[in-house]
Amino acid sequence: MAVLFDLAAADGRRFSPHCWRTRMALAHKNLPCEARATRFTEIAFIADGHQKTVPVLDDDGKIVGDSWAIAEYLENTYPDKPSLFGGASGRALTLFVQDWAIATLHIGLINLIVLDIFLSLSPADKEYFRTSREKRFGRPLEEVQAGREERLPAFRQSLQPLRMLLSGQEWIGGEGPLYADYTVFAPFQWARLVSNFPLLEEDDIIRAWFERCLDLYDGLGRKAQMAG
Ligand SMILES: N[C@@H](CCC(=O)N[C@@H](CS)C(=O)NCC(=O)O)C(=O)O
């Protein structure tokens, strides 16, 4: 069975957005995997020792790092299984969706939940995460997250293109979910798993789509352990 090296919090919660894309992609392709708990401070010891980030897939000895490279590997290696992109044009358009998700969701969310992420980590990871992220932000994690209530309306407003799309179709992929859905699902799942901060209003159409994503593949996303 394939092994997916999957970022884990102190209590085993799997919260990484990049890893969630890959978890969903493997399920979409109907490929069973062992999602192996990996801490930030254990990434350097994965497989060949050359990996800097997770997810990393070990597919019967074939090591692939980077979520996009893994998606392409799965699409090319298992062409008879359900397509992740829906063809060459779909693959090209998915890159835009992924870029939007990173620029709008990952960047928007990290400022709202970075301290919650830190609090979920194991002691060794806490030290690594605080040092590396405070270097990146140039200030303490507490300050980055402070005042998030005031920034929430702008974050919600930034999701308008997604709302407009979902008002006319059930999935970003159209009639069924595709990798594009998973790239957008993953950062919301990240927030759900480490934080209790209410990101979306109760009646936000994005919520209904997110709930549909949580139900996919026998509730793979929903079964994941939540923030306590
Ligand atoms: N481009 C990579 C990015 C993966 C990534 O940044 N993963 C984070 C966890 S969500 C990580 O492993 N970070 C390692 C670190 O910060 O040292 C991908 O899409 O897989």
GROMACS .gro file of C-alpha atoms and ligand atoms in nm:
model
  248
    1MET     CA    1   0.000   0.000   0.000
    2ALA     CA    2   0.120   0.354  -0.072
    3VAL     CA    3   0.246   0.557   0.223
    4LEU     CA    4   0.162   0.924   0.251
    5PHE     CA    5   0.381   1.120   0.492
    6ASP     CA    6   0.121   1.344   0.649
    7LEU     CA    7   0.186   1.635   0.886
    8ALA     CA    8   0.056   1.565   1.237
    9ALA     CA    9  -0.014   1.778   1.544
   10ALA     CA   10   0.088   1.670   1.895
   11ASP     CA   11  -0.232   1.466   1.934
   12GLY     CA   12  -0.209   1.314   1.586
   13ARG     CA   13  -0.452   1.555   1.416
   14ARG     CA   14  -0.374   1.582   1.044
   15PHE     CA   15  -0.409   1.947   0.961
   16SER     CA   16  -0.178   2.030   0.668
   17PRO     CA   17  -0.362   2.186   0.372
   18HIS     CA   18  -0.108   2.053   0.124
   19CYS     CA   19  -0.144   1.702   0.266
   20TRP     CA   20  -0.525   1.722   0.255
   21ARG     CA   21  -0.518   1.785  -0.118
   22THR     CA   22  -0.319   1.468  -0.160
   23ARG     CA   23  -0.538   1.266   0.080
   24MET     CA   24  -0.842   1.365  -0.126
   25ALA     CA   25  -0.663   1.300  -0.456
   26LEU     CA   26  -0.569   0.946  -0.349
   27ALA     CA   27  -0.928   0.880  -0.239
   28HIS     CA   28  -1.059   1.022  -0.569
   29LYS     CA   29  -0.832   0.776  -0.752
   30ASN     CA   30  -0.957   0.504  -0.522
   31LEU     CA   31  -0.602   0.426  -0.409
   32PRO     CA   32  -0.571   0.312  -0.047
   33CYS     CA   33  -0.286   0.463   0.150
   34GLU     CA   34  -0.138   0.463   0.495
   35ALA     CA   35  -0.133   0.828   0.603
   36ARG     CA   36   0.174   0.819   0.828
   37ALA     CA   37   0.190   1.080   1.105
   38THR     CA   38   0.493   1.304   1.048
   39ARG     CA   39   0.602   1.602   1.256
   40PHE     CA   40   0.774   1.910   1.109
   41THR     CA   41   1.093   1.799   1.279
   42GLU     CA   42   1.071   1.451   1.120
   43ILE     CA   43   1.045   1.564   0.755
   44ALA     CA   44   1.422   1.550   0.708
   45PHE     CA   45   1.415   1.176   0.789
   46ILE     CA   46   1.155   1.078   0.529
   47ALA     CA   47   1.264   0.819   0.272
   48ASP     CA   48   1.568   0.951   0.083
   49GLY     CA   49   1.632   1.230   0.337
   50HIS     CA   50   1.604   1.498   0.068
   51GLN     CA   51   1.250   1.613   0.142
   52LYS     CA   52   1.192   1.963   0.278
   53THR     CA   53   0.812   1.961   0.297
   54VAL     CA   54   0.516   1.725   0.319
   55PRO     CA   55   0.318   1.570   0.159
   56VAL     CA   56   0.557   1.304   0.033
   57LEU     CA   57   0.419   0.993  -0.134
   58ASP     CA   58   0.597   0.658  -0.131
   59ASP     CA   59   0.417   0.457  -0.396
   60ASP     CA   60   0.577   0.115  -0.379
   61GLY     CA   61   0.925   0.269  -0.362
   62LYS     CA   62   0.860   0.560  -0.600
   63ILE     CA   63   0.912   0.873  -0.387
   64VAL     CA   64   0.727   1.187  -0.494
   65GLY     CA   65   0.728   1.514  -0.299
   66ASP     CA   66   0.515   1.829  -0.354
   67SER     CA   67   0.136   1.807  -0.372
   68TRP     CA   68   0.110   1.923  -0.735
   69ALA     CA   69   0.382   1.678  -0.847
   70ILE     CA   70   0.196   1.403  -0.662
   71ALA     CA   71  -0.133   1.494  -0.833
   72GLU     CA   72   0.037   1.483  -1.173
   73TYR     CA   73   0.210   1.156  -1.086
   74LEU     CA   74  -0.122   0.999  -0.983
   75GLU     CA   75  -0.297   1.125  -1.296
   76ASN     CA   76  -0.021   0.992  -1.525
   77THR     CA   77   0.039   0.665  -1.341
   78TYR     CA   78  -0.326   0.573  -1.293
   79PRO     CA   79  -0.498   0.700  -1.609
   80ASP     CA   80  -0.773   0.437  -1.586
   81LYS     CA   81  -0.886   0.564  -1.246
   82PRO     CA   82  -1.117   0.869  -1.221
   83SER     CA   83  -0.941   1.177  -1.357
   84LEU     CA   84  -0.830   1.447  -1.113
   85PHE     CA   85  -0.831   1.724  -1.371
   86GLY     CA   86  -1.079   1.625  -1.641
   87GLY     CA   87  -0.829   1.647  -1.926
   88ALA     CA   88  -0.549   1.877  -2.038
   89SER     CA   89  -0.753   2.201  -2.027
   90GLY     CA   90  -0.885   2.106  -1.686
   91ARG     CA   91  -0.530   2.053  -1.565
   92ALA     CA   92  -0.431   2.399  -1.689
   93LEU     CA   93  -0.733   2.564  -1.523
   94THR     CA   94  -0.671   2.375  -1.200
   95LEU     CA   95  -0.338   2.554  -1.171
   96PHE     CA   96  -0.525   2.884  -1.157
   97VAL     CA   97  -0.759   2.751  -0.889
   98GLN     CA   98  -0.458   2.630  -0.690
   99ASP     CA   99  -0.284   2.967  -0.726
  100TRP     CA  100  -0.602   3.144  -0.612
  101ALA     CA  101  -0.633   2.909  -0.315
  102ILE     CA  102  -0.275   2.974  -0.208
  103ALA     CA  103  -0.283   3.351  -0.264
  104THR     CA  104  -0.626   3.409  -0.110
  105LEU     CA  105  -0.692   3.123   0.130
  106HIS     CA  106  -0.355   3.009   0.258
  107ILE     CA  107  -0.224   3.364   0.300
  108GLY     CA  108  -0.558   3.495   0.429
  109LEU     CA  109  -0.597   3.212   0.676
  110ILE     CA  110  -0.247   3.194   0.818
  111ASN     CA  111  -0.294   3.544   0.961
  112LEU     CA  112  -0.614   3.432   1.130
  113ILE     CA  113  -0.505   3.096   1.275
  114VAL     CA  114  -0.125   3.091   1.307
  115LEU     CA  115  -0.131   3.086   1.687
  116ASP     CA  116  -0.395   2.811   1.686
  117ILE     CA  117  -0.165   2.604   1.463
  118PHE     CA  118   0.127   2.662   1.699
  119LEU     CA  119  -0.078   2.556   2.002
  120SER     CA  120  -0.167   2.222   1.838
  121LEU     CA  121   0.195   2.118   1.777
  122SER     CA  122   0.424   1.880   1.964
  123PRO     CA  123   0.689   2.048   2.187
  124ALA     CA  124   0.977   2.004   1.938
  125ASP     CA  125   0.759   2.126   1.650
  126LYS     CA  126   0.644   2.425   1.856
  127GLU     CA  127   0.999   2.547   1.891
  128TYR     CA  128   1.071   2.497   1.520
  129PHE     CA  129   0.742   2.653   1.409
  130ARG     CA  130   0.772   2.961   1.629
  131THR     CA  131   1.129   3.029   1.524
  132SER     CA  132   1.074   2.975   1.150
  133ARG     CA  133   0.738   3.154   1.128
  134GLU     CA  134   0.839   3.450   1.343
  135LYS     CA  135   1.141   3.494   1.117
  136ARG     CA  136   0.904   3.493   0.818
  137PHE     CA  137   0.649   3.735   0.972
  138GLY     CA  138   0.904   3.952   1.152
  139ARG     CA  139   0.694   3.955   1.471
  140PRO     CA  140   0.559   3.722   1.742
  141LEU     CA  141   0.283   3.477   1.641
  142GLU     CA  142   0.058   3.633   1.905
  143GLU     CA  143   0.083   3.967   1.724
  144VAL     CA  144   0.018   3.813   1.382
  145GLN     CA  145  -0.307   3.658   1.499
  146ALA     CA  146  -0.418   3.948   1.724
  147GLY     CA  147  -0.714   4.153   1.601
  148ARG     CA  148  -0.837   3.876   1.372
  149GLU     CA  149  -1.203   3.966   1.432
  150GLU     CA  150  -1.142   4.299   1.256
  151ARG     CA  151  -0.977   4.125   0.959
  152LEU     CA  152  -1.250   3.864   0.919
  153PRO     CA  153  -1.487   4.074   0.701
  154ALA     CA  154  -1.209   4.135   0.446
  155PHE     CA  155  -1.127   3.764   0.440
  156ARG     CA  156  -1.492   3.675   0.388
  157GLN     CA  157  -1.518   3.933   0.110
  158SER     CA  158  -1.216   3.781  -0.066
  159LEU     CA  159  -1.415   3.458  -0.110
  160GLN     CA  160  -1.673   3.621  -0.337
  161PRO     CA  161  -1.552   3.456  -0.662
  162LEU     CA  162  -1.599   3.115  -0.499
  163ARG     CA  163  -1.952   3.209  -0.384
  164MET     CA  164  -2.042   3.327  -0.733
  165LEU     CA  165  -1.920   3.002  -0.886
  166LEU     CA  166  -2.097   2.782  -0.631
  167SER     CA  167  -2.428   2.963  -0.676
  168GLY     CA  168  -2.447   2.808  -1.024
  169GLN     CA  169  -2.289   2.465  -0.975
  170GLU     CA  170  -2.242   2.209  -0.699
  171TRP     CA  171  -1.871   2.159  -0.741
  172ILE     CA  172  -1.579   2.366  -0.863
  173GLY     CA  173  -1.523   2.077  -1.105
  174GLY     CA  174  -1.881   2.109  -1.233
  175GLU     CA  175  -2.100   1.801  -1.198
  176GLY     CA  176  -1.862   1.623  -0.963
  177PRO     CA  177  -1.562   1.705  -0.746
  178LEU     CA  178  -1.219   1.733  -0.905
  179TYR     CA  179  -0.871   1.820  -0.779
  180ALA     CA  180  -0.970   2.188  -0.806
  181ASP     CA  181  -1.227   2.127  -0.531
  182TYR     CA  182  -0.964   1.963  -0.312
  183THR     CA  183  -0.720   2.254  -0.349
  184VAL     CA  184  -0.988   2.488  -0.211
  185PHE     CA  185  -1.130   2.241   0.041
  186ALA     CA  186  -0.786   2.179   0.195
  187PRO     CA  187  -0.722   2.522   0.352
  188PHE     CA  188  -1.074   2.528   0.501
  189GLN     CA  189  -1.010   2.182   0.642
  190TRP     CA  190  -0.678   2.308   0.782
  191ALA     CA  191  -0.862   2.582   0.971
  192ARG     CA  192  -1.138   2.345   1.085
  193LEU     CA  193  -0.886   2.104   1.232
  194VAL     CA  194  -0.675   2.346   1.434
  195SER     CA  195  -0.908   2.633   1.518
  196ASN     CA  196  -1.251   2.713   1.654
  197PHE     CA  197  -1.253   3.058   1.497
  198PRO     CA  198  -1.578   3.090   1.295
  199LEU     CA  199  -1.455   3.167   0.943
  200LEU     CA  200  -1.781   3.157   0.751
  201GLU     CA  201  -2.129   3.285   0.829
  202GLU     CA  202  -2.394   3.020   0.897
  203ASP     CA  203  -2.575   3.076   0.567
  204ASP     CA  204  -2.264   3.112   0.349
  205ILE     CA  205  -2.305   2.899   0.035
  206ILE     CA  206  -1.941   2.796   0.073
  207ARG     CA  207  -2.039   2.611   0.391
  208ALA     CA  208  -2.281   2.384   0.204
  209TRP     CA  209  -2.011   2.300  -0.053
  210PHE     CA  210  -1.758   2.240   0.229
  211GLU     CA  211  -2.002   2.002   0.400
  212ARG     CA  212  -2.037   1.813   0.070
  213CYS     CA  213  -1.658   1.786   0.052
  214LEU     CA  214  -1.645   1.655   0.411
  215ASP     CA  215  -1.889   1.378   0.311
  216LEU     CA  216  -1.684   1.259   0.013
  217TYR     CA  217  -1.518   0.918   0.018
  218ASP     CA  218  -1.709   0.780   0.311
  219GLY     CA  219  -1.662   1.098   0.512
  220LEU     CA  220  -1.281   1.100   0.490
  221GLY     CA  221  -1.259   1.470   0.577
  222ARG     CA  222  -1.537   1.463   0.835
  223LYS     CA  223  -1.387   1.168   1.024
  224ALA     CA  224  -1.062   1.360   1.080
  225GLN     CA  225  -1.011   1.456   1.441
  226MET     CA  226  -1.117   1.814   1.513
  227ALA     CA  227  -0.978   2.100   1.719
  228GLY     CA  228  -1.066   2.028   2.084
  229LIG     N1  229   0.473   2.318  -0.259
  229LIG     C1  230   0.460   2.222  -0.152
  229LIG     C2  231   0.442   2.295  -0.021
  229LIG     C3  232   0.422   2.200   0.093
  229LIG     C4  233   0.436   2.266   0.227
  229LIG     O1  234   0.469   2.386   0.240
  229LIG     N2  235   0.413   2.187   0.331
  229LIG     C5  236   0.432   2.235   0.466
  229LIG     C6  237   0.326   2.177   0.556
  229LIG     S1  238   0.164   2.235   0.513
  229LIG     C7  239   0.566   2.186   0.515
  229LIG     O2  240   0.598   2.071   0.498
  229LIG     N3  241   0.646   2.273   0.574
  229LIG     C8  242   0.772   2.232   0.622
  229LIG     C9  243   0.838   2.340   0.702
  229LIG     O3  244   0.780   2.446   0.722
  229LIG     O4  245   0.949   2.315   0.748
  229LIG    C10  246   0.341   2.129  -0.181
  229LIG     O5  247   0.247   2.173  -0.249
  229LIG     O6  248   0.346   2.013  -0.140
   0.00000   0.00000   0.00000
